[in-house]
Every structure is written in C-alpha cells, then in structure tokens.
Amino acid sequence: MNTRLYLMLPLVLLVAACGSAPKENASTEASFYSYPIDRNAPKVDFYDQIESVRLLGLEETDESLLQPFLVHLPTDNELLIVDEGSGVVYRYSKQGEYIDKFSHKGDGPEEYAGMQNTFWDGTALVTFDNRNSELLSYTATGEFISAEKLPTRVMHVMKRGNTWYWSKGNILNEDSLKYNLLVADEALKIQQYLKPVGEADPFPIMGSINDLRTFNDKILFNTLISDSVFVVETDTVAPFIHFDFGDEWFWTEEMRGDAGMAMGAIEQANKVWVFNWFLTNDRVELSYNLSFNDSRRGFIERKTGKFYHYSGEALEKIPVQYFGVDDTADAFFGTTNFEGLEKIVEGLDESQIEVLGSLSLEDMLNMENPTLIWVTFKPTVE
C-alpha cells in the first residue's frame, strides 16, 4: 500500500564509509531536547505573543492570480514565487511588482512532471521531479539549464553547499545496507548511507512536507510518522528533538504494523497521528491533528521546554500559513490571505506592523493574492 498524504501543517547511528552498512550507537556532540506535549496545556492569546510582523504584498494581475501555498525564493535581483502544485513560477520584483511567469510542466526532455523541494542555489532554480527521479535546473527567467537523473529513487531532496541529502522517508532500502537517508556530492555520487529510522515501516507514506530541513548550520531529518527529529552531522545521525505526546501518540507498534487498520482507525482514535513544526532559536511552532479534520495549534518555549496552546479561534486556525524561518532563525515566514490579514491588523497595534514593498496595507486587504509575512514573537510568554 503506497499512501501519499498532503499536509498543510513532520537511536544514535554511525554512518560507515560508502559501501558499508550503517552501525549503531555512535557518540555525538549534538544537544538533545525532549518536549512533553500536553493536550491540556495552558492556553494563551496568539496576538499577545507577537512582537512584530513584516508584510510584503504580491501584485495581483490577470496573469498572477496566486494560490496560498507558495515557495518564496529570493534571487539577487528579484523574487521567484513558485506554485509547485501547478508547476508555474512567477517572477516578482523585490518590491512585490509582477514581472512575468514561466512553466516547464510536461513530458518533454527539458520539462518536469511535477515540482517538489524547489530551491534557488545561488545561480539557478532547481526542482525535484519525483515521478521521473530527476533534478532540473533553470535560469531565473526560465531558460532550461540541465536535467540530472538520480542514481536511486528517493522521496525528498535538499542541498547544502556542494552536498546533497536524499530521504527515502519512513521506509528502508531493500538491499543489505538498509538505509533511508543518503548523502551525495555535487556530481550526485553517493558518499554516505544513513539510517536514522531504526526499523522499516511496512507501508511507505509520503507527505508534501520535506523530511529534510535546515536550522542554523544543521541539517534536520524528520519523517512523516515519526515523533523524533534527527540532526545530520559530518558522519553521524543523532537524535535532536523528541516531541513527546505520551499515550496520545497514535503510531504504536500495532498501528505501524498494519496499514489498513491504521488508516481506518485515525478518525476515531482521537490521538495525534500527524504533526508539523517550525523551529527558531527561541521557539517551536507546532500543529497537530487528532483526526483528519481536528487540528490544534500551539508552541514550545524552548528555554523552559513548556508547551502552550493558542486560545480561541487560533487554537484551530492561525491566520498564517508557515513555510519556514528566516536566515537568522529568529522569525517565522509564511503567507496570509486578506481575511487573515484583517485579523492580524485587528489583533496588533499599528506600531507592530511593518509594510514592505510597493503595495500598501490597504492594497493587501483588498486583493485575493496572498501576502508574504514574517512573524517575530516576543522572547517570553505573555
């Protein structure tokens, strides 16, 4: 059974040399954090926690009607706004003014069947075509540069510097090495075979959220139905964060062993079966689902390790869709629509809102296009 889930909302092992099996129980210098997540945690007001927000409106034209779930990629001179679902890349000035758009979606030799894990590498737009197991590169104006076939099937990709990281998700490779995370060089030659997930799950689950993320100088790895985040170091994979849901965690050994039973039980179990997280230096924004429709939102204050739920309407629906954090790891980045923006304006003081670019706040409130938003929270809970 191959189950693919699209979510809006995530053992110390030694890596041996290329060609050798991963070995267990390596030492590491990385710190480890375990955060208890209590469904009865205290509730606080979402807007009381915000220090400031920055807003950048994206001009709306007949050619630039944007969806809410976007990839935002700054280049040296402009912004590339990528709608991976449709395969369209929109070019904007850094002031939010629309320039033009391009798409190479198709079945041709210079085209992608789909876009995933798209990023700007400093000189080119790079996207992962999962169906064809290819990495395709284009200029900022849409000219084709290259297409490279991966040497093995993977679910997610990430590049840091000249190094590639490839995830096979929550399954282990079928060969004798039994790996599920690969490190490759710029020529796509595999250098390391890693095994953060100790035992294979009997069924693969693939989500739209990348298993691989960055935090400061770290590469982090977290598969869809794992409550643990691992840090990938030079030659080791080590535990970094454990989200401890206790008895509220759905994925027991029994559920992991029977795909049909698990999918049928999620709606009635009233337990945490999927979650998503975003990490800054001081805070973890966390969302989790107790069924297919019952979602909760909250955050962890990292210096105390304490979890808080948001109160009221924000408990289930915060007016910001997070996609990551900024380069300083101090602000959360995402989008909001005009309805969400109205709530933010009502909930904050005017002095807390900074408008960037050429569109005014009134312009953003009167258009359908999403607004880019950076949220900085106060350092202590209020």
mmCIF file of C-alpha atoms in Angstrom:
data_model
loop_
_atom_site.group_PDB
_atom_site.id
_atom_site.type_symbol
_atom_site.label_atom_id
_atom_site.label_comp_id
_atom_site.label_asym_id
_atom_site.label_seq_id
_atom_site.Cartn_x
_atom_site.Cartn_y
_atom_site.Cartn_z
ATOM 1 C CA MET A 1 0.000 0.000 0.000
ATOM 2 C CA ASN A 2 1.532 3.306 -1.066
ATOM 3 C CA THR A 3 -0.168 6.110 0.833
ATOM 4 C CA ARG A 4 0.521 9.734 -0.112
ATOM 5 C CA LEU A 5 -0.667 12.445 2.274
ATOM 6 C CA TYR A 6 -0.641 16.172 1.568
ATOM 7 C CA LEU A 7 -0.465 18.175 4.766
ATOM 8 C CA MET A 8 -0.726 21.890 5.340
ATOM 9 C CA LEU A 9 0.750 21.728 8.684
ATOM 10 C CA PRO A 10 6.561 16.457 10.280
ATOM 11 C CA LEU A 11 18.990 5.996 18.151
ATOM 12 C CA VAL A 12 22.326 7.301 17.535
ATOM 13 C CA LEU A 13 23.685 5.670 14.397
ATOM 14 C CA LEU A 14 27.164 5.699 12.951
ATOM 15 C CA VAL A 15 27.485 6.109 9.205
ATOM 16 C CA ALA A 16 30.223 3.893 7.835
ATOM 17 C CA ALA A 17 32.192 4.618 4.700
ATOM 18 C CA CYS A 18 30.484 4.309 1.335
ATOM 19 C CA GLY A 19 29.638 0.666 0.693
ATOM 20 C CA SER A 20 29.495 -0.302 4.373
ATOM 21 C CA ALA A 21 26.379 -0.829 6.439
ATOM 22 C CA PRO A 22 25.356 1.819 8.974
ATOM 23 C CA LYS A 23 26.371 0.962 12.528
ATOM 24 C CA GLU A 24 24.511 1.812 15.728
ATOM 25 C CA ASN A 25 25.374 3.741 18.913
ATOM 26 C CA ALA A 26 27.821 6.435 17.814
ATOM 27 C CA SER A 27 28.675 9.284 20.170
ATOM 28 C CA THR A 28 27.880 12.861 19.198
ATOM 29 C CA GLU A 29 28.325 16.419 20.400
ATOM 30 C CA ALA A 30 24.776 17.479 19.458
ATOM 31 C CA SER A 31 22.376 18.560 22.212
ATOM 32 C CA PHE A 32 19.153 16.621 22.623
ATOM 33 C CA TYR A 33 15.778 18.127 23.563
ATOM 34 C CA SER A 34 12.625 16.302 24.630
ATOM 35 C CA TYR A 35 9.454 18.383 24.772
ATOM 36 C CA PRO A 36 6.327 16.986 26.503
ATOM 37 C CA ILE A 37 3.197 17.949 24.530
ATOM 38 C CA ASP A 38 0.118 18.077 26.779
ATOM 39 C CA ARG A 39 -3.320 18.323 25.172
ATOM 40 C CA ASN A 40 -4.461 20.107 28.352
ATOM 41 C CA ALA A 41 -1.634 22.644 28.263
ATOM 42 C CA PRO A 42 -2.397 26.257 29.260
ATOM 43 C CA LYS A 43 -3.862 28.489 26.560
ATOM 44 C CA VAL A 44 -2.507 31.900 25.592
ATOM 45 C CA ASP A 45 -3.604 34.510 23.079
ATOM 46 C CA PHE A 46 -1.830 34.295 19.713
ATOM 47 C CA TYR A 47 -1.648 38.055 19.178
ATOM 48 C CA ASP A 48 -0.313 38.735 22.693
ATOM 49 C CA GLN A 49 2.771 36.670 21.806
ATOM 50 C CA ILE A 50 3.705 38.661 18.692
ATOM 51 C CA GLU A 51 6.411 41.292 18.848
ATOM 52 C CA SER A 52 6.162 42.419 15.216
ATOM 53 C CA VAL A 53 5.228 41.370 11.687
ATOM 54 C CA ARG A 54 6.586 42.361 8.293
ATOM 55 C CA LEU A 55 4.322 42.245 5.242
ATOM 56 C CA LEU A 56 5.080 42.130 1.524
ATOM 57 C CA GLY A 57 2.158 42.217 -0.879
ATOM 58 C CA LEU A 58 2.371 40.468 -4.262
ATOM 59 C CA GLU A 59 0.765 42.438 -7.083
ATOM 60 C CA GLU A 60 -2.401 40.851 -8.446
ATOM 61 C CA THR A 61 -2.981 40.860 -12.200
ATOM 62 C CA ASP A 62 -4.882 38.648 -14.628
ATOM 63 C CA GLU A 63 -1.586 36.770 -15.153
ATOM 64 C CA SER A 64 -0.633 36.494 -11.473
ATOM 65 C CA LEU A 65 -3.540 35.021 -9.516
ATOM 66 C CA LEU A 66 -1.662 33.144 -6.802
ATOM 67 C CA GLN A 67 -2.557 30.169 -4.625
ATOM 68 C CA PRO A 68 -1.924 30.390 -0.847
ATOM 69 C CA PHE A 69 0.701 27.638 -0.675
ATOM 70 C CA LEU A 70 3.827 29.001 -2.315
ATOM 71 C CA VAL A 71 7.597 28.691 -2.319
ATOM 72 C CA HIS A 72 9.306 32.067 -1.942
ATOM 73 C CA LEU A 73 12.830 32.209 -3.404
ATOM 74 C CA PRO A 74 14.798 35.477 -3.348
ATOM 75 C CA THR A 75 17.440 35.806 -6.075
ATOM 76 C CA ASP A 76 19.965 38.632 -6.344
ATOM 77 C CA ASN A 77 17.548 40.914 -8.183
ATOM 78 C CA GLU A 78 14.009 39.606 -7.772
ATOM 79 C CA LEU A 79 11.645 37.131 -6.122
ATOM 80 C CA LEU A 80 10.634 33.810 -7.603
ATOM 81 C CA ILE A 81 7.227 32.715 -6.311
ATOM 82 C CA VAL A 82 6.783 29.015 -7.079
ATOM 83 C CA ASP A 83 3.413 27.270 -7.169
ATOM 84 C CA GLU A 84 4.628 23.674 -7.110
ATOM 85 C CA GLY A 85 1.087 22.335 -7.438
ATOM 86 C CA SER A 86 0.540 23.896 -10.857
ATOM 87 C CA GLY A 87 4.198 23.913 -11.885
ATOM 88 C CA VAL A 88 4.211 27.694 -12.505
ATOM 89 C CA VAL A 89 6.984 30.081 -11.445
ATOM 90 C CA TYR A 90 6.039 33.755 -11.030
ATOM 91 C CA ARG A 91 8.700 36.453 -11.247
ATOM 92 C CA TYR A 92 8.304 39.472 -8.995
ATOM 93 C CA SER A 93 10.463 42.453 -8.182
ATOM 94 C CA LYS A 94 11.668 42.657 -4.602
ATOM 95 C CA GLN A 95 9.036 45.366 -4.126
ATOM 96 C CA GLY A 96 6.274 42.848 -4.952
ATOM 97 C CA GLU A 97 5.622 44.051 -8.515
ATOM 98 C CA TYR A 98 4.686 41.346 -11.032
ATOM 99 C CA ILE A 99 7.129 40.811 -13.937
ATOM 100 C CA ASP A 100 6.088 37.622 -15.737
ATOM 101 C CA LYS A 101 5.803 33.852 -15.281
ATOM 102 C CA PHE A 102 7.008 30.588 -16.814
ATOM 103 C CA SER A 103 6.272 26.889 -16.632
ATOM 104 C CA HIS A 104 8.011 23.785 -17.958
ATOM 105 C CA LYS A 105 5.450 21.257 -16.817
ATOM 106 C CA GLY A 106 5.101 18.398 -19.296
ATOM 107 C CA ASP A 107 6.657 15.174 -20.508
ATOM 108 C CA GLY A 108 9.420 16.587 -22.703
ATOM 109 C CA PRO A 109 13.188 16.240 -22.154
ATOM 110 C CA GLU A 110 13.504 19.731 -20.633
ATOM 111 C CA GLU A 111 10.265 19.531 -18.619
ATOM 112 C CA TYR A 112 9.102 18.290 -15.213
ATOM 113 C CA ALA A 113 6.104 16.094 -14.488
ATOM 114 C CA GLY A 114 5.832 17.813 -11.108
ATOM 115 C CA MET A 115 7.738 20.178 -8.838
ATOM 116 C CA GLN A 116 8.900 19.346 -5.328
ATOM 117 C CA ASN A 117 11.538 20.657 -2.872
ATOM 118 C CA THR A 118 12.236 23.607 -5.201
ATOM 119 C CA PHE A 119 15.059 25.991 -4.233
ATOM 120 C CA TRP A 120 17.376 28.689 -5.575
ATOM 121 C CA ASP A 121 21.017 27.550 -5.391
ATOM 122 C CA GLY A 122 22.543 30.988 -5.987
ATOM 123 C CA THR A 123 22.683 30.684 -9.767
ATOM 124 C CA ALA A 124 19.695 28.546 -10.783
ATOM 125 C CA LEU A 125 16.195 27.453 -9.862
ATOM 126 C CA VAL A 126 16.377 23.741 -9.032
ATOM 127 C CA THR A 127 13.333 21.491 -8.676
ATOM 128 C CA PHE A 128 12.926 17.788 -7.951
ATOM 129 C CA ASP A 129 10.699 15.818 -10.329
ATOM 130 C CA ASN A 130 9.798 12.903 -8.060
ATOM 131 C CA ARG A 131 7.937 10.901 -10.692
ATOM 132 C CA ASN A 132 10.921 10.845 -13.050
ATOM 133 C CA SER A 133 13.570 10.949 -10.285
ATOM 134 C CA GLU A 134 15.255 13.972 -11.872
ATOM 135 C CA LEU A 135 16.752 17.269 -10.753
ATOM 136 C CA LEU A 136 16.016 20.045 -13.250
ATOM 137 C CA SER A 137 17.655 23.472 -13.297
ATOM 138 C CA TYR A 138 16.504 26.730 -14.925
ATOM 139 C CA THR A 139 17.656 30.332 -15.001
ATOM 140 C CA ALA A 140 15.701 32.960 -13.089
ATOM 141 C CA THR A 141 13.960 33.876 -16.342
ATOM 142 C CA GLY A 142 13.002 30.278 -17.138
ATOM 143 C CA GLU A 143 15.638 29.074 -19.619
ATOM 144 C CA PHE A 144 16.493 25.382 -19.291
ATOM 145 C CA ILE A 145 19.963 24.586 -17.915
ATOM 146 C CA SER A 146 20.142 20.869 -17.138
ATOM 147 C CA ALA A 147 18.347 17.681 -16.103
ATOM 148 C CA GLU A 148 20.151 15.102 -13.951
ATOM 149 C CA LYS A 149 18.862 11.629 -13.150
ATOM 150 C CA LEU A 150 19.300 10.473 -9.557
ATOM 151 C CA PRO A 151 21.051 7.110 -9.091
ATOM 152 C CA THR A 152 18.260 5.830 -6.817
ATOM 153 C CA ARG A 153 14.607 6.522 -6.026
ATOM 154 C CA VAL A 154 14.052 8.964 -3.158
ATOM 155 C CA MET A 155 11.109 10.863 -1.679
ATOM 156 C CA HIS A 156 12.687 14.228 -0.793
ATOM 157 C CA VAL A 157 15.876 16.144 -1.538
ATOM 158 C CA MET A 158 17.855 19.044 -0.058
ATOM 159 C CA LYS A 159 21.148 20.655 -0.987
ATOM 160 C CA ARG A 160 23.504 22.499 1.365
ATOM 161 C CA GLY A 161 26.642 23.914 -0.275
ATOM 162 C CA ASN A 162 28.014 21.208 -2.562
ATOM 163 C CA THR A 163 26.348 18.376 -0.653
ATOM 164 C CA TRP A 164 23.052 16.643 -1.447
ATOM 165 C CA TYR A 165 20.821 14.977 1.149
ATOM 166 C CA TRP A 166 18.206 12.497 -0.103
ATOM 167 C CA SER A 167 15.437 10.968 2.002
ATOM 168 C CA LYS A 168 13.681 7.670 1.379
ATOM 169 C CA GLY A 169 11.104 8.587 4.038
ATOM 170 C CA ASN A 170 9.873 6.108 6.614
ATOM 171 C CA ILE A 171 10.988 3.017 4.710
ATOM 172 C CA LEU A 172 14.375 1.320 4.496
ATOM 173 C CA ASN A 173 16.114 0.452 1.268
ATOM 174 C CA GLU A 174 15.591 -3.149 0.239
ATOM 175 C CA ASP A 175 19.273 -4.022 -0.184
ATOM 176 C CA SER A 176 21.642 -5.257 2.524
ATOM 177 C CA LEU A 177 22.604 -1.766 3.692
ATOM 178 C CA LYS A 178 19.054 -0.970 4.886
ATOM 179 C CA TYR A 179 19.443 2.821 4.661
ATOM 180 C CA ASN A 180 16.805 5.567 4.363
ATOM 181 C CA LEU A 181 18.930 8.725 4.145
ATOM 182 C CA LEU A 182 21.709 9.371 1.647
ATOM 183 C CA VAL A 183 24.448 11.974 1.366
ATOM 184 C CA ALA A 184 25.835 12.653 -2.125
ATOM 185 C CA ASP A 185 28.388 15.009 -3.632
ATOM 186 C CA GLU A 186 27.732 17.641 -6.291
ATOM 187 C CA ALA A 187 28.225 15.031 -9.030
ATOM 188 C CA LEU A 188 25.384 13.005 -7.427
ATOM 189 C CA LYS A 189 27.764 10.267 -6.304
ATOM 190 C CA ILE A 190 26.621 8.740 -3.010
ATOM 191 C CA GLN A 191 29.119 9.298 -0.192
ATOM 192 C CA GLN A 192 27.222 8.163 2.904
ATOM 193 C CA TYR A 193 24.444 5.687 3.719
ATOM 194 C CA LEU A 194 22.495 6.686 6.854
ATOM 195 C CA LYS A 195 19.795 5.004 8.889
ATOM 196 C CA PRO A 196 18.020 7.420 11.274
ATOM 197 C CA VAL A 197 14.859 5.272 11.278
ATOM 198 C CA GLY A 198 15.848 2.065 13.027
ATOM 199 C CA GLU A 199 13.174 -0.286 11.710
ATOM 200 C CA ALA A 200 11.287 -0.196 8.428
ATOM 201 C CA ASP A 201 7.590 0.591 8.399
ATOM 202 C CA PRO A 202 5.521 -1.963 6.496
ATOM 203 C CA PHE A 203 3.997 0.696 4.249
ATOM 204 C CA PRO A 204 5.502 3.855 2.756
ATOM 205 C CA ILE A 205 3.854 7.205 3.482
ATOM 206 C CA MET A 206 4.868 10.273 1.528
ATOM 207 C CA GLY A 207 3.838 13.771 2.544
ATOM 208 C CA SER A 208 4.177 17.097 0.787
ATOM 209 C CA ILE A 209 6.389 18.356 3.634
ATOM 210 C CA ASN A 210 10.101 17.789 3.089
ATOM 211 C CA ASP A 211 11.657 15.284 5.535
ATOM 212 C CA LEU A 212 14.798 17.447 5.392
ATOM 213 C CA ARG A 213 15.085 20.945 6.847
ATOM 214 C CA THR A 214 17.802 23.373 7.861
ATOM 215 C CA PHE A 215 18.283 25.110 11.197
ATOM 216 C CA ASN A 216 21.230 27.465 11.524
ATOM 217 C CA ASP A 217 24.146 25.269 10.353
ATOM 218 C CA LYS A 218 22.296 21.982 10.913
ATOM 219 C CA ILE A 219 20.523 19.597 8.541
ATOM 220 C CA LEU A 220 17.478 18.081 10.267
ATOM 221 C CA PHE A 221 15.579 14.923 9.344
ATOM 222 C CA ASN A 222 12.025 14.005 10.414
ATOM 223 C CA THR A 223 9.787 11.525 8.590
ATOM 224 C CA LEU A 224 6.040 11.846 8.477
ATOM 225 C CA ILE A 225 5.000 9.368 11.184
ATOM 226 C CA SER A 226 7.997 9.772 13.480
ATOM 227 C CA ASP A 227 7.871 11.882 16.656
ATOM 228 C CA SER A 228 11.659 12.387 16.549
ATOM 229 C CA VAL A 229 13.880 14.867 14.704
ATOM 230 C CA PHE A 230 17.458 13.876 13.902
ATOM 231 C CA VAL A 231 20.459 16.075 13.162
ATOM 232 C CA VAL A 232 22.718 15.012 10.310
ATOM 233 C CA GLU A 233 26.341 15.721 11.151
ATOM 234 C CA THR A 234 29.595 15.042 9.287
ATOM 235 C CA ASP A 235 29.412 11.281 9.621
ATOM 236 C CA THR A 236 26.632 10.616 12.109
ATOM 237 C CA VAL A 237 22.906 10.924 12.565
ATOM 238 C CA ALA A 238 21.928 11.799 16.127
ATOM 239 C CA PRO A 239 18.645 12.500 17.950
ATOM 240 C CA PHE A 240 17.983 16.226 18.224
ATOM 241 C CA ILE A 241 14.333 16.730 19.258
ATOM 242 C CA HIS A 242 11.680 14.362 20.587
ATOM 243 C CA PHE A 243 8.091 15.607 20.600
ATOM 244 C CA ASP A 244 6.723 13.560 23.486
ATOM 245 C CA PHE A 245 2.975 13.098 23.004
ATOM 246 C CA GLY A 246 2.966 10.239 25.543
ATOM 247 C CA ASP A 247 -0.094 7.999 25.370
ATOM 248 C CA GLU A 248 -1.673 10.455 22.916
ATOM 249 C CA TRP A 249 0.688 9.301 20.110
ATOM 250 C CA PHE A 250 -1.239 7.246 17.546
ATOM 251 C CA TRP A 251 1.624 5.340 15.937
ATOM 252 C CA THR A 252 2.050 2.413 18.285
ATOM 253 C CA GLU A 253 3.876 -0.695 17.125
ATOM 254 C CA GLU A 254 0.485 -2.260 16.359
ATOM 255 C CA MET A 255 -0.614 0.651 14.158
ATOM 256 C CA ARG A 256 2.708 0.831 12.331
ATOM 257 C CA GLY A 257 2.387 -2.861 11.542
ATOM 258 C CA ASP A 258 -0.998 -2.773 9.830
ATOM 259 C CA ALA A 259 -1.578 -0.062 7.223
ATOM 260 C CA GLY A 260 -5.234 -0.907 6.647
ATOM 261 C CA MET A 261 -6.090 -0.895 10.342
ATOM 262 C CA ALA A 262 -4.181 2.350 10.898
ATOM 263 C CA MET A 263 -5.873 4.299 8.109
ATOM 264 C CA GLY A 264 -9.259 3.090 9.308
ATOM 265 C CA ALA A 265 -8.584 3.954 12.957
ATOM 266 C CA ILE A 266 -7.271 7.515 12.623
ATOM 267 C CA GLU A 267 -10.659 9.242 12.574
ATOM 268 C CA GLN A 268 -11.955 7.543 15.752
ATOM 269 C CA ALA A 269 -8.757 7.180 17.787
ATOM 270 C CA ASN A 270 -8.664 10.828 18.945
ATOM 271 C CA LYS A 271 -4.882 10.666 19.126
ATOM 272 C CA VAL A 272 -2.061 12.592 17.486
ATOM 273 C CA TRP A 273 -1.388 10.920 14.142
ATOM 274 C CA VAL A 274 0.393 13.697 12.255
ATOM 275 C CA PHE A 275 2.047 16.991 13.173
ATOM 276 C CA ASN A 276 4.160 19.760 11.698
ATOM 277 C CA TRP A 277 6.736 22.021 13.309
ATOM 278 C CA PHE A 278 8.887 25.075 12.617
ATOM 279 C CA LEU A 279 11.922 25.868 14.728
ATOM 280 C CA THR A 280 13.658 29.120 15.653
ATOM 281 C CA ASN A 281 16.308 29.836 18.272
ATOM 282 C CA ASP A 282 13.695 30.547 20.968
ATOM 283 C CA ARG A 283 10.535 28.797 19.873
ATOM 284 C CA VAL A 284 8.894 25.830 18.144
ATOM 285 C CA GLU A 285 5.592 26.490 16.399
ATOM 286 C CA LEU A 286 3.644 23.214 16.444
ATOM 287 C CA SER A 287 0.428 21.998 14.830
ATOM 288 C CA TYR A 288 -1.048 18.520 15.177
ATOM 289 C CA ASN A 289 -4.102 16.560 14.095
ATOM 290 C CA LEU A 290 -6.303 14.286 16.222
ATOM 291 C CA SER A 291 -8.337 13.170 13.209
ATOM 292 C CA PHE A 292 -8.487 14.164 9.564
ATOM 293 C CA ASN A 293 -10.267 17.421 10.459
ATOM 294 C CA ASP A 294 -9.495 18.157 14.145
ATOM 295 C CA SER A 295 -6.291 20.241 14.225
ATOM 296 C CA ARG A 296 -4.667 22.097 17.141
ATOM 297 C CA ARG A 297 -2.024 24.833 17.217
ATOM 298 C CA GLY A 298 0.453 25.881 19.852
ATOM 299 C CA PHE A 299 4.127 26.487 20.562
ATOM 300 C CA ILE A 300 7.035 25.428 22.742
ATOM 301 C CA GLU A 301 9.064 27.992 24.660
ATOM 302 C CA ARG A 302 12.492 26.453 24.153
ATOM 303 C CA LYS A 303 14.264 27.907 27.202
ATOM 304 C CA THR A 304 11.711 26.302 29.549
ATOM 305 C CA GLY A 305 10.609 23.401 27.345
ATOM 306 C CA LYS A 306 6.988 24.278 28.141
ATOM 307 C CA PHE A 307 4.189 23.790 25.613
ATOM 308 C CA TYR A 308 1.253 26.213 25.257
ATOM 309 C CA HIS A 309 -1.896 26.023 23.161
ATOM 310 C CA TYR A 310 -3.271 29.058 21.441
ATOM 311 C CA SER A 311 -6.694 30.101 22.693
ATOM 312 C CA GLY A 312 -9.968 30.805 20.931
ATOM 313 C CA GLU A 313 -10.141 30.659 17.160
ATOM 314 C CA ALA A 314 -6.348 30.460 16.885
ATOM 315 C CA LEU A 315 -6.405 27.066 18.632
ATOM 316 C CA GLU A 316 -7.519 25.529 15.344
ATOM 317 C CA LYS A 317 -6.764 28.151 12.708
ATOM 318 C CA ILE A 318 -4.000 30.722 12.931
ATOM 319 C CA PRO A 319 -4.187 33.326 10.128
ATOM 320 C CA VAL A 320 -0.648 32.497 8.979
ATOM 321 C CA GLN A 321 0.424 29.503 6.899
ATOM 322 C CA TYR A 322 4.053 28.916 7.867
ATOM 323 C CA PHE A 323 6.603 27.658 5.351
ATOM 324 C CA GLY A 324 9.850 28.137 7.239
ATOM 325 C CA VAL A 325 12.025 30.587 9.133
ATOM 326 C CA ASP A 326 14.245 33.458 8.004
ATOM 327 C CA ASP A 327 18.027 33.237 7.638
ATOM 328 C CA THR A 328 18.647 34.391 11.212
ATOM 329 C CA ALA A 329 16.329 31.680 12.634
ATOM 330 C CA ASP A 330 14.500 34.381 14.605
ATOM 331 C CA ALA A 331 11.329 34.975 12.544
ATOM 332 C CA PHE A 332 8.750 32.592 11.073
ATOM 333 C CA PHE A 333 7.937 33.039 7.404
ATOM 334 C CA GLY A 334 4.714 32.248 5.542
ATOM 335 C CA THR A 335 1.671 33.689 3.823
ATOM 336 C CA THR A 336 -1.678 35.083 4.869
ATOM 337 C CA ASN A 337 -4.783 35.998 2.857
ATOM 338 C CA PHE A 338 -6.883 39.125 3.151
ATOM 339 C CA GLU A 339 -9.141 37.542 5.803
ATOM 340 C CA GLY A 340 -6.159 36.516 7.895
ATOM 341 C CA LEU A 341 -4.594 39.917 7.399
ATOM 342 C CA GLU A 342 -7.746 41.591 8.706
ATOM 343 C CA LYS A 343 -7.441 39.559 11.929
ATOM 344 C CA ILE A 344 -3.764 40.408 12.267
ATOM 345 C CA VAL A 345 -4.474 44.127 11.832
ATOM 346 C CA GLU A 346 -7.252 43.911 14.445
ATOM 347 C CA GLY A 347 -5.108 41.938 16.884
ATOM 348 C CA LEU A 348 -1.947 44.057 16.736
ATOM 349 C CA ASP A 349 -1.022 47.667 17.313
ATOM 350 C CA GLU A 350 -0.135 49.703 14.227
ATOM 351 C CA SER A 351 3.431 50.102 15.528
ATOM 352 C CA GLN A 352 3.904 46.299 15.359
ATOM 353 C CA ILE A 353 3.224 46.117 11.607
ATOM 354 C CA GLU A 354 5.871 46.978 9.008
ATOM 355 C CA VAL A 355 4.802 47.160 5.363
ATOM 356 C CA LEU A 356 7.459 46.320 2.797
ATOM 357 C CA GLY A 357 7.405 46.852 -0.971
ATOM 358 C CA SER A 358 5.227 48.958 -3.206
ATOM 359 C CA LEU A 359 1.774 47.760 -2.132
ATOM 360 C CA SER A 360 0.076 49.465 0.803
ATOM 361 C CA LEU A 361 -1.657 47.653 3.643
ATOM 362 C CA GLU A 362 -4.966 48.753 2.124
ATOM 363 C CA ASP A 363 -3.933 47.193 -1.203
ATOM 364 C CA MET A 364 -3.198 43.874 0.526
ATOM 365 C CA LEU A 365 -6.541 43.921 2.324
ATOM 366 C CA ASN A 366 -8.375 44.397 -0.974
ATOM 367 C CA MET A 367 -6.883 41.654 -3.108
ATOM 368 C CA GLU A 368 -7.142 37.889 -3.402
ATOM 369 C CA ASN A 369 -3.416 37.265 -3.726
ATOM 370 C CA PRO A 370 -1.673 36.063 -0.557
ATOM 371 C CA THR A 371 0.644 38.391 1.336
ATOM 372 C CA LEU A 372 4.111 37.276 2.404
ATOM 373 C CA ILE A 373 4.540 37.628 6.165
ATOM 374 C CA TRP A 374 7.398 37.351 8.636
ATOM 375 C CA VAL A 375 6.341 36.930 12.288
ATOM 376 C CA THR A 376 8.688 37.692 15.176
ATOM 377 C CA PHE A 377 7.445 36.559 18.581
ATOM 378 C CA LYS A 378 8.251 38.045 21.969
ATOM 379 C CA PRO A 379 11.131 36.291 23.779
ATOM 380 C CA THR A 380 8.960 35.342 26.777
ATOM 381 C CA VAL A 381 5.380 34.073 27.054
ATOM 382 C CA GLU A 382 2.675 36.601 27.896
#
